[in-house]
């Protein structure tokens, strides 16, 4: 068992590996029109928690018993996939912020992509990041030596969880349902797809790289589904009660956009209880699967429940 | 050798297989918010020449000697990849037509996607088609039995040729250079990426499915590069001299958008000569590679040169 301090160090070390890998993950600038390249880089390197990449790495590591020296090779091979999911997440934010969608001027305290590069370039930067994510996934085979069958399964998962049946579907449902949502079932549908799906993808991808069995992949999926919903409800809570400085955005943005949220539907206290309940369920699903080393994933779940940004 | 009539029949037969396959290529409607599903289907099934899918199939077929009964299995395995490239082409048209880009109201005689479904849904439909293309490619392995290594190479090619270093890069250069283009080198850069890259992808993907060697893939690439430029110049010529009914759009749209085109830079006669020259070069590159059955690809090149729509 690791102490909370060492978990913080663990997070920091992994996040810095992800940042470093992201620096060189995009096509080199001389291959690409300079402004497009800058625009992609601007949003990809704008910081953020890098939660999804961390989940890829932690799930990959979870497939090796503590102390197994080959864990490091698996984590290394997982890095391009960790970058890929961050590209997908970044593209979705660029497109979501567009005037035709949420029309946001700021993201993480910086002007949104289209505010700097214009709408046309922001659309293209999003398209290019989305497309390049698949290139990055393929590098797990070419550079990481992971068998092509496993990497192709990750490609399939990525197009599933990020596409019409996944994240894009969630975003569409969100837009179509704006102001018309009245029950928690509809809201859950949106958040399972807008938020949980990429989290589920990240966990399964890490598991696949580490050679997870079907039962283990299923457990990672259940863990991710619950974790994703808990994460989203916590986000809604922080939008009402958080610290603007830490969040990097003004409070009560959901209210201003007249968004239907969990606190709006069930109240803050019930939300807090639900985050705790879902986190418990997440950990329970994972326990059952007998991963060789799930400790970091449990810690991540607790950390996300207690985060204040 | 086939007669011109039998080539027309060949085209028709392949195009109808592609149409049929496209009908069921998208995620089933009950998995996806209905409006998103409709919006994707609307643009994907709006017709068009289906040129890129035909190139995938013809290149796959070219890898088998005439009369080889296993050609049919290869063509069948290539169908999901043929659909994938049409999804990519379709998404690029939806995004190009957006108000922030070319702001087009009509495409192939029908209202553009955002005119029917709104800008937000058009952006998402494009994103979803792009994402689903990779799912469709993966089906060449899962359903077509093509080895995972080959299919993963197609995934890598698709993200390369459709991404920042390919089609999206060409589109960005086009937007950045608007009205500032003065020489043929800049114009060629744009068209190599906006047009040739997807054509090159299609030919290489078909080749890969049929087991092409590196030298054969290189020849298919050269064939595609020349063919793509010839195709684009022919498009520019038709925009000035074609039949509005056949083209499904008003003539002289490039002039109205103040687009710099080949006829604008070098005149119509030089353009016609260049289309012929490039088609010759394309066929020459292919001849050198010794594909088992390149006849249909030669015929396709001639057909594209002579087309009037």
Coordinates of C-alpha atoms in Angstrom, one line a residue:
Chain A
X1 CA 0.0 0.0 0.0
X2 CA 1.3 3.5 -0.9
X3 CA 0.8 6.5 1.3
X4 CA -1.3 9.5 0.0
X5 CA 2.0 11.4 -0.5
X6 CA 3.5 8.8 -2.7
X7 CA 0.3 8.8 -4.8
X8 CA 0.7 12.5 -5.4
X9 CA 4.3 11.9 -6.5
X10 CA 3.1 9.0 -8.7
X11 CA 0.5 11.3 -10.4
X12 CA 3.1 14.0 -10.9
X13 CA 5.6 11.6 -12.4
X14 CA 3.1 10.1 -14.8
X15 CA 1.6 13.5 -15.7
X16 CA 5.1 14.8 -16.6
X17 CA 5.8 11.8 -18.8
X18 CA 2.5 12.5 -20.6
X19 CA 3.4 16.2 -21.0
X20 CA 6.8 15.2 -22.4
X21 CA 5.4 12.7 -24.8
X22 CA 2.6 15.1 -26.0
X23 CA 5.3 17.6 -26.9
X24 CA 6.5 15.4 -29.8
X25 CA 3.2 13.6 -30.5
X26 CA 1.9 15.9 -33.2
X27 CA 3.1 15.8 -36.8
X28 CA 6.3 17.9 -37.1
X29 CA 5.6 21.5 -38.0
X30 CA 7.4 21.4 -41.4
X31 CA 5.0 18.8 -42.6
X32 CA 2.0 21.0 -41.9
X33 CA 0.8 24.6 -42.6
X34 CA 2.3 26.6 -39.7
X35 CA -0.9 28.1 -38.5
X36 CA -2.7 24.7 -38.4
X37 CA 0.2 23.2 -36.5
X38 CA 0.2 26.1 -34.0
X39 CA -3.5 25.9 -33.5
X40 CA -3.3 22.1 -32.7
X41 CA -0.4 22.6 -30.4
X42 CA -2.1 25.6 -28.6
X43 CA -5.0 23.5 -27.4
X44 CA -3.2 20.2 -26.9
X45 CA -0.6 21.9 -24.7
X46 CA -3.0 24.1 -22.7
X47 CA -2.6 21.9 -19.6
X48 CA -5.5 20.3 -17.8
X49 CA -5.5 17.3 -15.5
X50 CA -4.5 14.8 -18.2
X51 CA -6.8 12.4 -16.4
X52 CA -7.6 10.2 -19.4
X53 CA -3.9 9.5 -20.3
X54 CA -3.2 8.8 -16.6
X55 CA -6.0 6.2 -16.6
X56 CA -4.4 4.5 -19.7
X57 CA -1.1 4.3 -18.0
X58 CA -2.5 3.2 -14.6
X59 CA -4.6 0.5 -16.2
X60 CA -1.6 -0.7 -18.2
X61 CA 0.5 -0.9 -15.0
X62 CA -2.4 -2.7 -13.2
X63 CA -1.8 -5.7 -15.5
X64 CA 1.6 -6.4 -13.9
X65 CA 2.2 -7.7 -10.3
X66 CA 3.9 -5.1 -8.1
X67 CA 7.6 -5.2 -8.7
X68 CA 7.4 -7.0 -12.1
X69 CA 10.2 -5.3 -14.1
X70 CA 8.3 -5.7 -17.4
X71 CA 5.6 -3.3 -16.2
X72 CA 7.8 -0.4 -17.3
X73 CA 7.9 -1.7 -20.9
X74 CA 4.1 -1.9 -20.9
X75 CA 3.8 1.7 -19.6
X76 CA 6.2 2.9 -22.3
X77 CA 4.2 1.2 -25.0
X78 CA 1.0 2.7 -23.6
X79 CA 2.3 6.3 -23.9
X80 CA 1.2 6.9 -27.6
X81 CA -2.3 5.6 -26.7
X82 CA -2.3 8.0 -23.7
X83 CA -1.5 10.8 -26.1
X84 CA -4.2 9.7 -28.5
X85 CA -7.0 10.0 -26.0
X86 CA -5.8 13.4 -25.0
X87 CA -5.9 14.5 -28.6
X88 CA -9.5 13.2 -28.8
X89 CA -10.4 15.0 -25.6
X90 CA -8.8 18.2 -26.9
X91 CA -10.5 18.1 -30.2
X92 CA -13.9 17.7 -28.5
X93 CA -13.2 20.8 -26.4
X94 CA -12.2 22.8 -29.4
X95 CA -15.4 21.9 -31.3
X96 CA -17.6 22.2 -28.2
X97 CA -16.3 25.8 -27.6
X98 CA -17.2 26.9 -31.2
X99 CA -19.9 29.7 -31.6
X100 CA -22.3 27.2 -33.2
X101 CA -22.0 24.9 -30.1
X102 CA -21.4 26.3 -26.5
X103 CA -19.8 29.6 -27.8
X104 CA -17.2 29.8 -25.1
X105 CA -14.5 32.5 -25.0
X106 CA -12.3 31.0 -22.4
X107 CA -11.0 27.5 -21.5
X108 CA -8.6 26.9 -18.6
X109 CA -8.1 30.6 -18.2
X110 CA -6.9 31.1 -21.8
X111 CA -8.8 32.3 -24.9
X112 CA -10.5 29.4 -26.7
X113 CA -9.0 28.1 -30.0
X114 CA -11.4 29.9 -32.3
X115 CA -10.9 33.2 -30.5
X116 CA -7.2 33.0 -31.5
X117 CA -7.2 31.2 -34.8
X118 CA -10.7 31.9 -36.1
X119 CA -13.5 29.5 -36.6
X120 CA -12.4 27.8 -39.8
X121 CA -8.9 27.0 -38.4
X122 CA -10.4 25.8 -35.1
X123 CA -12.7 23.3 -36.9
X124 CA -9.7 22.1 -38.9
X125 CA -7.4 21.8 -35.8
X126 CA -10.1 19.7 -34.2
X127 CA -10.5 17.5 -37.3
X128 CA -6.7 17.1 -37.5
X129 CA -6.3 16.2 -33.8
X130 CA -9.1 13.6 -34.1
X131 CA -7.5 12.1 -37.2
X132 CA -4.0 12.1 -35.7
X133 CA -5.2 10.3 -32.6
X134 CA -5.5 7.1 -34.7
X135 CA -2.0 7.6 -36.0
X136 CA -0.8 7.8 -32.4
X137 CA -2.6 4.6 -31.4
X138 CA -0.9 2.8 -34.3
X139 CA 2.5 3.7 -32.8
X140 CA 1.8 1.4 -29.9
X141 CA 2.4 -1.4 -32.4
X142 CA 5.1 0.2 -34.6
X143 CA 7.2 1.6 -31.7
X144 CA 5.9 -0.2 -28.6
X145 CA 5.9 -3.7 -30.1
X146 CA 2.3 -4.4 -29.0
X147 CA 0.8 -7.1 -31.3
X148 CA -1.2 -5.6 -34.2
X149 CA -4.4 -7.5 -33.2
X150 CA -4.4 -5.8 -29.8
X151 CA -3.7 -2.4 -31.3
X152 CA -6.4 -2.9 -33.9
X153 CA -8.9 -3.7 -31.1
X154 CA -7.9 -0.3 -29.5
X155 CA -8.5 1.4 -32.8
X156 CA -12.0 -0.2 -32.9
X157 CA -12.7 0.8 -29.3
X158 CA -11.5 4.4 -29.9
X159 CA -13.8 4.8 -33.0
X160 CA -16.7 3.3 -31.0
X161 CA -16.3 5.2 -27.7
X162 CA -15.4 8.5 -29.4
X163 CA -18.0 8.3 -32.2
X164 CA -21.7 8.4 -32.8
X165 CA -22.4 5.6 -30.3
X166 CA -20.1 7.3 -27.8
X167 CA -18.9 10.8 -27.1
X168 CA -20.2 12.5 -30.3
X169 CA -23.6 10.9 -29.6
X170 CA -23.6 12.3 -26.1
X171 CA -22.7 15.7 -27.4
X172 CA -25.5 15.5 -29.9
X173 CA -28.0 14.4 -27.3
X174 CA -26.9 17.3 -25.1
X175 CA -27.5 19.8 -27.9
X176 CA -30.8 18.2 -28.9
X177 CA -32.0 18.1 -25.3
X178 CA -31.0 21.6 -24.3
X179 CA -33.5 22.9 -21.7
X180 CA -35.8 20.0 -22.4
X181 CA -34.2 17.5 -20.0
X182 CA -36.4 16.8 -17.0
X183 CA -35.3 13.4 -15.6
X184 CA -32.1 11.9 -14.4
X185 CA -32.3 9.1 -17.0
X186 CA -31.8 11.5 -19.9
X187 CA -29.1 13.3 -18.0
X188 CA -27.3 10.1 -17.3
X189 CA -27.5 9.1 -21.0
X190 CA -25.7 12.3 -21.9
X191 CA -23.0 12.0 -19.3
X192 CA -22.3 8.3 -19.9
X193 CA -21.5 9.2 -23.5
X194 CA -20.0 12.7 -23.1
X195 CA -17.8 11.7 -20.1
X196 CA -17.7 8.1 -19.2
X197 CA -17.1 6.7 -22.7
X198 CA -13.6 8.2 -23.0
X199 CA -12.8 7.1 -19.5
X200 CA -14.0 3.6 -20.3
X201 CA -11.9 3.7 -23.4
X202 CA -8.8 4.8 -21.5
X203 CA -9.1 2.0 -19.0
X204 CA -9.8 -0.7 -21.6
X205 CA -6.9 0.5 -23.8
X206 CA -4.4 0.4 -21.0
X207 CA -5.8 -3.1 -20.1
X208 CA -5.5 -4.3 -23.7
X209 CA -1.9 -3.1 -24.0
X210 CA -1.1 -5.1 -20.8
X211 CA -2.9 -8.2 -22.2
X212 CA -6.1 -8.1 -20.2
X213 CA -8.6 -11.0 -20.6
X214 CA -12.2 -10.4 -21.6
X215 CA -13.3 -10.6 -18.0
X216 CA -10.7 -8.1 -16.9
X217 CA -11.7 -5.7 -19.8
X218 CA -15.3 -6.0 -18.7
X219 CA -14.4 -5.1 -15.1
X220 CA -12.4 -2.1 -16.3
X221 CA -15.4 -1.0 -18.3
X222 CA -17.7 -1.2 -15.3
X223 CA -15.1 0.7 -13.2
X224 CA -14.9 3.4 -15.9
X225 CA -18.7 3.7 -16.3
X226 CA -19.2 4.4 -12.6
X227 CA -16.1 6.5 -12.3
X228 CA -17.1 8.6 -15.2
X229 CA -20.5 9.4 -13.8
X230 CA -19.0 10.2 -10.4
X231 CA -16.5 12.5 -12.1
X232 CA -19.2 14.4 -14.0
X233 CA -21.4 14.9 -10.9
X234 CA -18.3 16.1 -9.0
X235 CA -17.8 18.6 -11.9
X236 CA -21.3 19.8 -11.5
X237 CA -20.8 20.2 -7.7
X238 CA -17.6 22.2 -8.2
X239 CA -19.3 24.5 -10.7
X240 CA -21.5 25.6 -7.8
X241 CA -19.2 25.4 -4.8
X242 CA -15.6 25.4 -6.1
X243 CA -12.8 28.0 -6.2
X244 CA -12.7 30.0 -9.5
X245 CA -8.9 30.3 -9.3
X246 CA -8.4 26.5 -9.0
X247 CA -11.1 25.7 -11.6
X248 CA -9.7 28.3 -14.1
X249 CA -13.2 29.3 -15.1
X250 CA -16.1 31.4 -13.5
X251 CA -18.4 29.6 -11.1
X252 CA -22.0 28.9 -12.0
X253 CA -21.3 28.6 -15.7
X254 CA -23.9 25.8 -16.0
X255 CA -26.6 28.1 -14.6
X256 CA -25.7 30.9 -17.0
X257 CA -26.0 28.4 -19.9
X258 CA -29.3 27.2 -18.3
X259 CA -27.8 23.7 -18.3
X260 CA -29.7 21.0 -16.5
X261 CA -27.3 19.4 -14.0
X262 CA -27.4 16.8 -11.2
X263 CA -27.5 19.4 -8.4
X264 CA -30.4 21.2 -10.3
X265 CA -32.3 17.9 -10.4
X266 CA -31.5 16.3 -7.1
X267 CA -29.8 18.9 -4.9
X268 CA -26.2 19.2 -3.6
X269 CA -26.5 16.8 -0.7
X270 CA -27.8 14.0 -2.8
X271 CA -25.1 14.7 -5.3
X272 CA -22.4 14.3 -2.8
X273 CA -23.8 11.1 -1.6
X274 CA -24.1 9.9 -5.2
X275 CA -20.4 10.6 -5.9
X276 CA -19.5 8.5 -2.9
X277 CA -21.8 5.7 -3.9
X278 CA -20.6 5.6 -7.5
X279 CA -17.0 5.6 -6.4
X280 CA -17.7 2.7 -4.1
X281 CA -19.4 0.8 -6.9
X282 CA -16.5 1.5 -9.2
X283 CA -14.0 0.1 -6.8
X284 CA -16.2 -2.9 -6.2
X285 CA -16.5 -3.8 -9.9
X286 CA -12.7 -3.6 -10.1
X287 CA -12.0 -5.7 -7.0
X288 CA -14.0 -8.6 -8.5
X289 CA -11.7 -8.8 -11.6
X290 CA -8.5 -9.8 -9.8
X291 CA -6.1 -7.5 -11.7
X292 CA -2.5 -8.2 -10.6
X293 CA -2.0 -4.6 -9.3
X294 CA -5.2 -2.5 -9.1
X295 CA -3.9 -0.3 -6.2
X296 CA -3.3 2.9 -8.3
X297 CA -6.7 2.7 -9.9
X298 CA -8.3 2.5 -6.5
X299 CA -6.3 5.6 -5.4
X300 CA -7.2 7.4 -8.6
X301 CA -10.9 6.8 -7.9
X302 CA -10.6 8.2 -4.3
X303 CA -8.5 11.1 -5.6
X304 CA -11.2 12.1 -8.2
X305 CA -13.9 11.9 -5.5
X306 CA -12.0 14.4 -3.3
X307 CA -10.6 16.7 -5.9
X308 CA -11.4 20.4 -5.7
X309 CA -10.5 21.4 -9.3
Chain B
X1 CA -9.0 -6.1 -72.9
X2 CA -12.5 -4.9 -72.1
X3 CA -14.5 -2.7 -74.5
X4 CA -15.6 0.8 -73.3
X5 CA -19.2 -0.5 -72.8
X6 CA -18.0 -3.3 -70.5
X7 CA -16.0 -0.7 -68.5
X8 CA -19.2 1.3 -68.0
X9 CA -20.9 -1.8 -66.8
X10 CA -18.0 -2.5 -64.5
X11 CA -18.2 0.9 -63.0
X12 CA -22.0 0.6 -62.5
X13 CA -21.7 -2.8 -60.9
X14 CA -19.0 -1.7 -58.4
X15 CA -20.8 1.6 -57.7
X16 CA -24.0 -0.3 -56.9
X17 CA -22.0 -2.6 -54.5
X18 CA -20.6 0.4 -52.8
X19 CA -24.1 2.1 -52.5
X20 CA -25.4 -1.1 -51.0
X21 CA -22.6 -1.5 -48.5
X22 CA -22.8 2.2 -47.5
X23 CA -26.5 1.7 -46.6
X24 CA -25.5 -0.5 -43.7
X25 CA -22.1 0.9 -42.9
X26 CA -23.1 3.5 -40.4
X27 CA -23.9 2.7 -36.7
X28 CA -27.5 1.5 -36.4
X29 CA -30.0 4.3 -35.7
X30 CA -31.1 2.9 -32.3
X31 CA -27.5 3.2 -31.0
X32 CA -27.3 6.9 -31.9
X33 CA -29.5 10.0 -31.3
X34 CA -31.9 10.0 -34.2
X35 CA -31.1 13.5 -35.6
X36 CA -27.4 12.8 -35.6
X37 CA -27.9 9.5 -37.3
X38 CA -30.2 11.1 -40.0
X39 CA -27.7 13.9 -40.5
X40 CA -24.8 11.5 -41.1
X41 CA -27.0 9.4 -43.4
X42 CA -28.3 12.4 -45.3
X43 CA -24.8 13.4 -46.5
X44 CA -23.3 9.9 -46.9
X45 CA -26.2 8.8 -49.1
X46 CA -26.4 12.0 -51.2
X47 CA -24.9 10.3 -54.2
X48 CA -21.8 11.5 -56.1
X49 CA -19.4 9.5 -58.2
X50 CA -18.1 7.3 -55.4
X51 CA -14.7 7.6 -57.1
X52 CA -12.6 6.9 -54.1
X53 CA -14.4 3.7 -53.1
X54 CA -14.1 2.5 -56.8
X55 CA -10.4 3.1 -56.7
X56 CA -10.1 1.0 -53.5
X57 CA -11.9 -1.9 -55.2
X58 CA -10.1 -1.5 -58.5
X59 CA -6.7 -1.5 -56.8
X60 CA -7.6 -4.5 -54.7
X61 CA -8.7 -6.3 -57.9
X62 CA -5.5 -5.3 -59.7
X63 CA -3.5 -7.5 -57.3
X64 CA -5.1 -10.7 -58.8
X65 CA -4.3 -12.0 -62.3
X66 CA -7.4 -11.9 -64.6
X67 CA -9.6 -14.9 -63.9
X68 CA -8.1 -15.6 -60.4
X69 CA -11.2 -16.7 -58.5
X70 CA -9.8 -15.4 -55.2
X71 CA -10.1 -11.8 -56.5
X72 CA -13.7 -11.8 -55.4
X73 CA -12.8 -12.5 -51.8
X74 CA -10.3 -9.6 -51.9
X75 CA -12.8 -7.2 -53.3
X76 CA -15.4 -8.3 -50.7
X77 CA -12.8 -7.6 -47.9
X78 CA -12.0 -4.2 -49.4
X79 CA -15.7 -3.0 -49.2
X80 CA -15.5 -1.7 -45.6
X81 CA -12.4 0.3 -46.5
X82 CA -14.1 1.6 -49.6
X83 CA -17.0 2.8 -47.4
X84 CA -14.5 4.3 -44.9
X85 CA -12.9 6.6 -47.5
X86 CA -16.3 7.7 -48.6
X87 CA -17.1 8.6 -45.0
X88 CA -13.9 10.7 -44.8
X89 CA -14.7 12.4 -48.1
X90 CA -18.3 13.1 -47.0
X91 CA -17.2 14.5 -43.6
X92 CA -14.8 16.8 -45.4
X93 CA -17.5 18.2 -47.6
X94 CA -19.9 18.8 -44.6
X95 CA -17.2 20.7 -42.8
X96 CA -16.0 22.6 -45.9
X97 CA -19.6 23.7 -46.6
X98 CA -20.0 25.3 -43.1
X99 CA -20.6 29.1 -42.9
X100 CA -17.2 29.5 -41.2
X101 CA -15.5 27.8 -44.2
X102 CA -16.9 28.0 -47.8
X103 CA -20.5 28.8 -46.7
X104 CA -22.2 26.8 -49.4
X105 CA -26.0 26.3 -49.4
X106 CA -26.1 23.5 -52.0
X107 CA -24.1 20.4 -52.7
X108 CA -25.0 18.0 -55.5
X109 CA -28.3 19.9 -56.0
X110 CA -29.4 19.4 -52.4
X111 CA -29.3 21.7 -49.4
X112 CA -26.0 21.3 -47.5
X113 CA -26.0 19.5 -44.2
X114 CA -26.0 22.5 -42.0
X115 CA -28.9 24.1 -44.0
X116 CA -31.0 21.1 -42.9
X117 CA -29.7 20.1 -39.5
X118 CA -28.0 23.3 -38.2
X119 CA -24.4 24.1 -37.8
X120 CA -23.9 22.3 -34.5
X121 CA -25.3 19.1 -35.8
X122 CA -23.4 19.4 -39.1
X123 CA -20.1 19.7 -37.2
X124 CA -21.0 16.7 -35.1
X125 CA -22.1 14.6 -38.1
X126 CA -18.7 15.4 -39.7
X127 CA -16.9 14.4 -36.5
X128 CA -18.9 11.2 -36.3
X129 CA -18.3 10.2 -39.9
X130 CA -14.6 10.8 -39.6
X131 CA -14.5 8.7 -36.4
X132 CA -16.6 5.9 -37.8
X133 CA -14.3 5.6 -40.9
X134 CA -11.7 4.0 -38.7
X135 CA -14.3 1.6 -37.3
X136 CA -15.1 0.7 -40.9
X137 CA -11.5 0.1 -41.8
X138 CA -11.1 -2.3 -38.9
X139 CA -13.9 -4.4 -40.3
X140 CA -11.6 -5.5 -43.1
X141 CA -9.8 -7.6 -40.5
X142 CA -12.8 -8.6 -38.3
X143 CA -15.1 -9.5 -41.2
X144 CA -12.9 -9.7 -44.2
X145 CA -10.2 -11.8 -42.6
X146 CA -7.3 -9.5 -43.8
X147 CA -4.3 -9.8 -41.4
X148 CA -4.3 -7.3 -38.6
X149 CA -0.8 -6.0 -39.6
X150 CA -2.1 -4.9 -43.0
X151 CA -5.3 -3.4 -41.7
X152 CA -3.3 -1.4 -39.1
X153 CA -1.1 -0.1 -41.9
X154 CA -4.3 1.1 -43.6
X155 CA -5.3 2.8 -40.3
X156 CA -1.9 4.6 -40.3
X157 CA -2.2 5.6 -43.9
X158 CA -5.7 6.9 -43.4
X159 CA -4.7 9.1 -40.5
X160 CA -1.7 10.3 -42.5
X161 CA -3.4 11.1 -45.7
X162 CA -6.6 12.5 -44.2
X163 CA -4.9 14.5 -41.4
X164 CA -2.7 17.5 -40.9
X165 CA -0.1 16.2 -43.2
X166 CA -2.7 15.4 -45.8
X167 CA -6.2 16.5 -46.6
X168 CA -6.8 18.7 -43.6
X169 CA -3.4 20.4 -44.2
X170 CA -4.5 21.1 -47.8
X171 CA -7.7 22.6 -46.6
X172 CA -5.9 24.8 -44.1
X173 CA -3.4 25.9 -46.8
X174 CA -6.4 26.8 -49.0
X175 CA -8.0 28.9 -46.3
X176 CA -4.7 30.6 -45.3
X177 CA -3.8 31.3 -48.9
X178 CA -7.2 32.6 -50.1
X179 CA -6.7 35.2 -52.8
X180 CA -2.9 35.3 -52.0
X181 CA -1.9 32.5 -54.3
X182 CA 0.1 33.6 -57.3
X183 CA 2.0 30.7 -58.5
X184 CA 1.3 27.1 -59.6
X185 CA 3.6 25.6 -56.9
X186 CA 1.3 26.9 -54.1
X187 CA -1.8 25.8 -56.0
X188 CA -0.3 22.3 -56.5
X189 CA 0.5 22.0 -52.8
X190 CA -3.1 22.6 -52.0
X191 CA -4.5 20.2 -54.5
X192 CA -2.0 17.4 -53.8
X193 CA -3.3 17.5 -50.3
X194 CA -6.9 18.4 -50.8
X195 CA -7.5 16.0 -53.6
X196 CA -4.6 13.6 -54.4
X197 CA -4.0 12.5 -50.9
X198 CA -7.4 10.7 -50.5
X199 CA -6.9 9.2 -54.0
X200 CA -3.5 8.0 -53.1
X201 CA -4.9 6.5 -49.9
X202 CA -7.6 4.7 -51.8
X203 CA -5.2 3.1 -54.2
X204 CA -2.7 2.1 -51.6
X205 CA -5.4 0.7 -49.3
X206 CA -6.8 -1.5 -52.1
X207 CA -3.2 -2.6 -52.8
X208 CA -2.5 -3.4 -49.2
X209 CA -5.7 -5.5 -48.9
X210 CA -4.5 -7.4 -52.0
X211 CA -1.1 -7.9 -50.5
X212 CA 0.9 -5.4 -52.6
X213 CA 4.7 -5.2 -52.1
X214 CA 6.4 -2.0 -51.2
X215 CA 7.4 -1.3 -54.8
X216 CA 3.8 -1.9 -55.9
X217 CA 2.5 0.5 -53.2
X218 CA 5.0 3.1 -54.3
X219 CA 3.7 2.7 -57.9
X220 CA 0.1 3.0 -56.8
X221 CA 1.1 6.2 -54.9
X222 CA 2.7 7.8 -58.0
X223 CA -0.3 6.8 -60.1
X224 CA -2.6 8.4 -57.5
X225 CA -0.6 11.6 -57.2
X226 CA -0.7 12.3 -60.9
X227 CA -4.3 11.1 -61.2
X228 CA -5.4 13.4 -58.4
X229 CA -3.9 16.5 -59.9
X230 CA -5.4 15.6 -63.3
X231 CA -8.8 15.1 -61.6
X232 CA -8.6 18.5 -59.9
X233 CA -7.6 20.4 -63.1
X234 CA -10.4 18.7 -64.9
X235 CA -12.7 19.9 -62.1
X236 CA -11.5 23.4 -62.6
X237 CA -12.1 23.1 -66.4
X238 CA -15.6 21.8 -65.9
X239 CA -16.4 24.6 -63.6
X240 CA -15.9 26.9 -66.5
X241 CA -17.1 24.9 -69.5
X242 CA -19.4 22.1 -68.1
X243 CA -23.1 21.5 -68.1
X244 CA -24.8 22.8 -64.9
X245 CA -27.3 20.0 -65.0
X246 CA -24.7 17.3 -65.1
X247 CA -22.5 19.0 -62.5
X248 CA -25.4 19.5 -60.1
X249 CA -24.1 23.0 -59.3
X250 CA -23.9 26.4 -61.0
X251 CA -21.0 27.1 -63.3
X252 CA -18.2 29.6 -62.5
X253 CA -18.5 29.0 -58.7
X254 CA -14.8 29.3 -58.4
X255 CA -14.8 32.8 -60.0
X256 CA -17.6 33.9 -57.7
X257 CA -15.6 32.8 -54.6
X258 CA -12.5 34.5 -56.2
X259 CA -10.7 31.2 -56.1
X260 CA -7.4 30.9 -57.8
X261 CA -7.6 28.0 -60.2
X262 CA -5.5 26.3 -62.9
X263 CA -7.4 27.9 -65.8
X264 CA -7.0 31.3 -64.1
X265 CA -3.2 30.8 -63.8
X266 CA -2.4 29.1 -67.1
X267 CA -5.5 29.3 -69.3
X268 CA -7.9 26.6 -70.6
X269 CA -5.8 25.2 -73.4
X270 CA -2.8 24.6 -71.2
X271 CA -5.1 23.0 -68.6
X272 CA -6.4 20.5 -71.2
X273 CA -2.9 19.6 -72.2
X274 CA -1.9 19.2 -68.6
X275 CA -4.7 16.8 -67.8
X276 CA -3.6 14.7 -70.7
X277 CA 0.0 14.8 -69.7
X278 CA -0.7 13.9 -66.1
X279 CA -2.9 11.1 -67.1
X280 CA -0.1 9.8 -69.3
X281 CA 2.4 10.0 -66.4
X282 CA 0.0 8.3 -64.1
X283 CA -0.4 5.3 -66.4
X284 CA 3.3 5.2 -67.0
X285 CA 4.1 5.0 -63.2
X286 CA 1.6 2.2 -62.9
X287 CA 2.9 0.2 -65.9
X288 CA 6.4 0.0 -64.4
X289 CA 5.1 -1.8 -61.3
X290 CA 3.9 -5.0 -62.9
X291 CA 0.6 -5.4 -61.1
X292 CA -1.1 -8.6 -62.0
X293 CA -4.1 -6.9 -63.5
X294 CA -3.9 -3.1 -63.8
X295 CA -6.3 -2.8 -66.8
X296 CA -9.3 -1.4 -64.8
X297 CA -7.0 1.3 -63.3
X298 CA -5.8 2.4 -66.7
X299 CA -9.4 2.6 -67.9
X300 CA -10.4 4.6 -64.8
X301 CA -7.6 7.1 -65.5
X302 CA -8.9 7.5 -69.1
X303 CA -12.5 7.8 -68.0
X304 CA -11.6 10.5 -65.4
X305 CA -9.8 12.5 -68.1
X306 CA -12.8 12.4 -70.5
X307 CA -15.6 12.9 -67.9
X308 CA -18.0 15.7 -68.3
X309 CA -19.4 15.8 -64.7

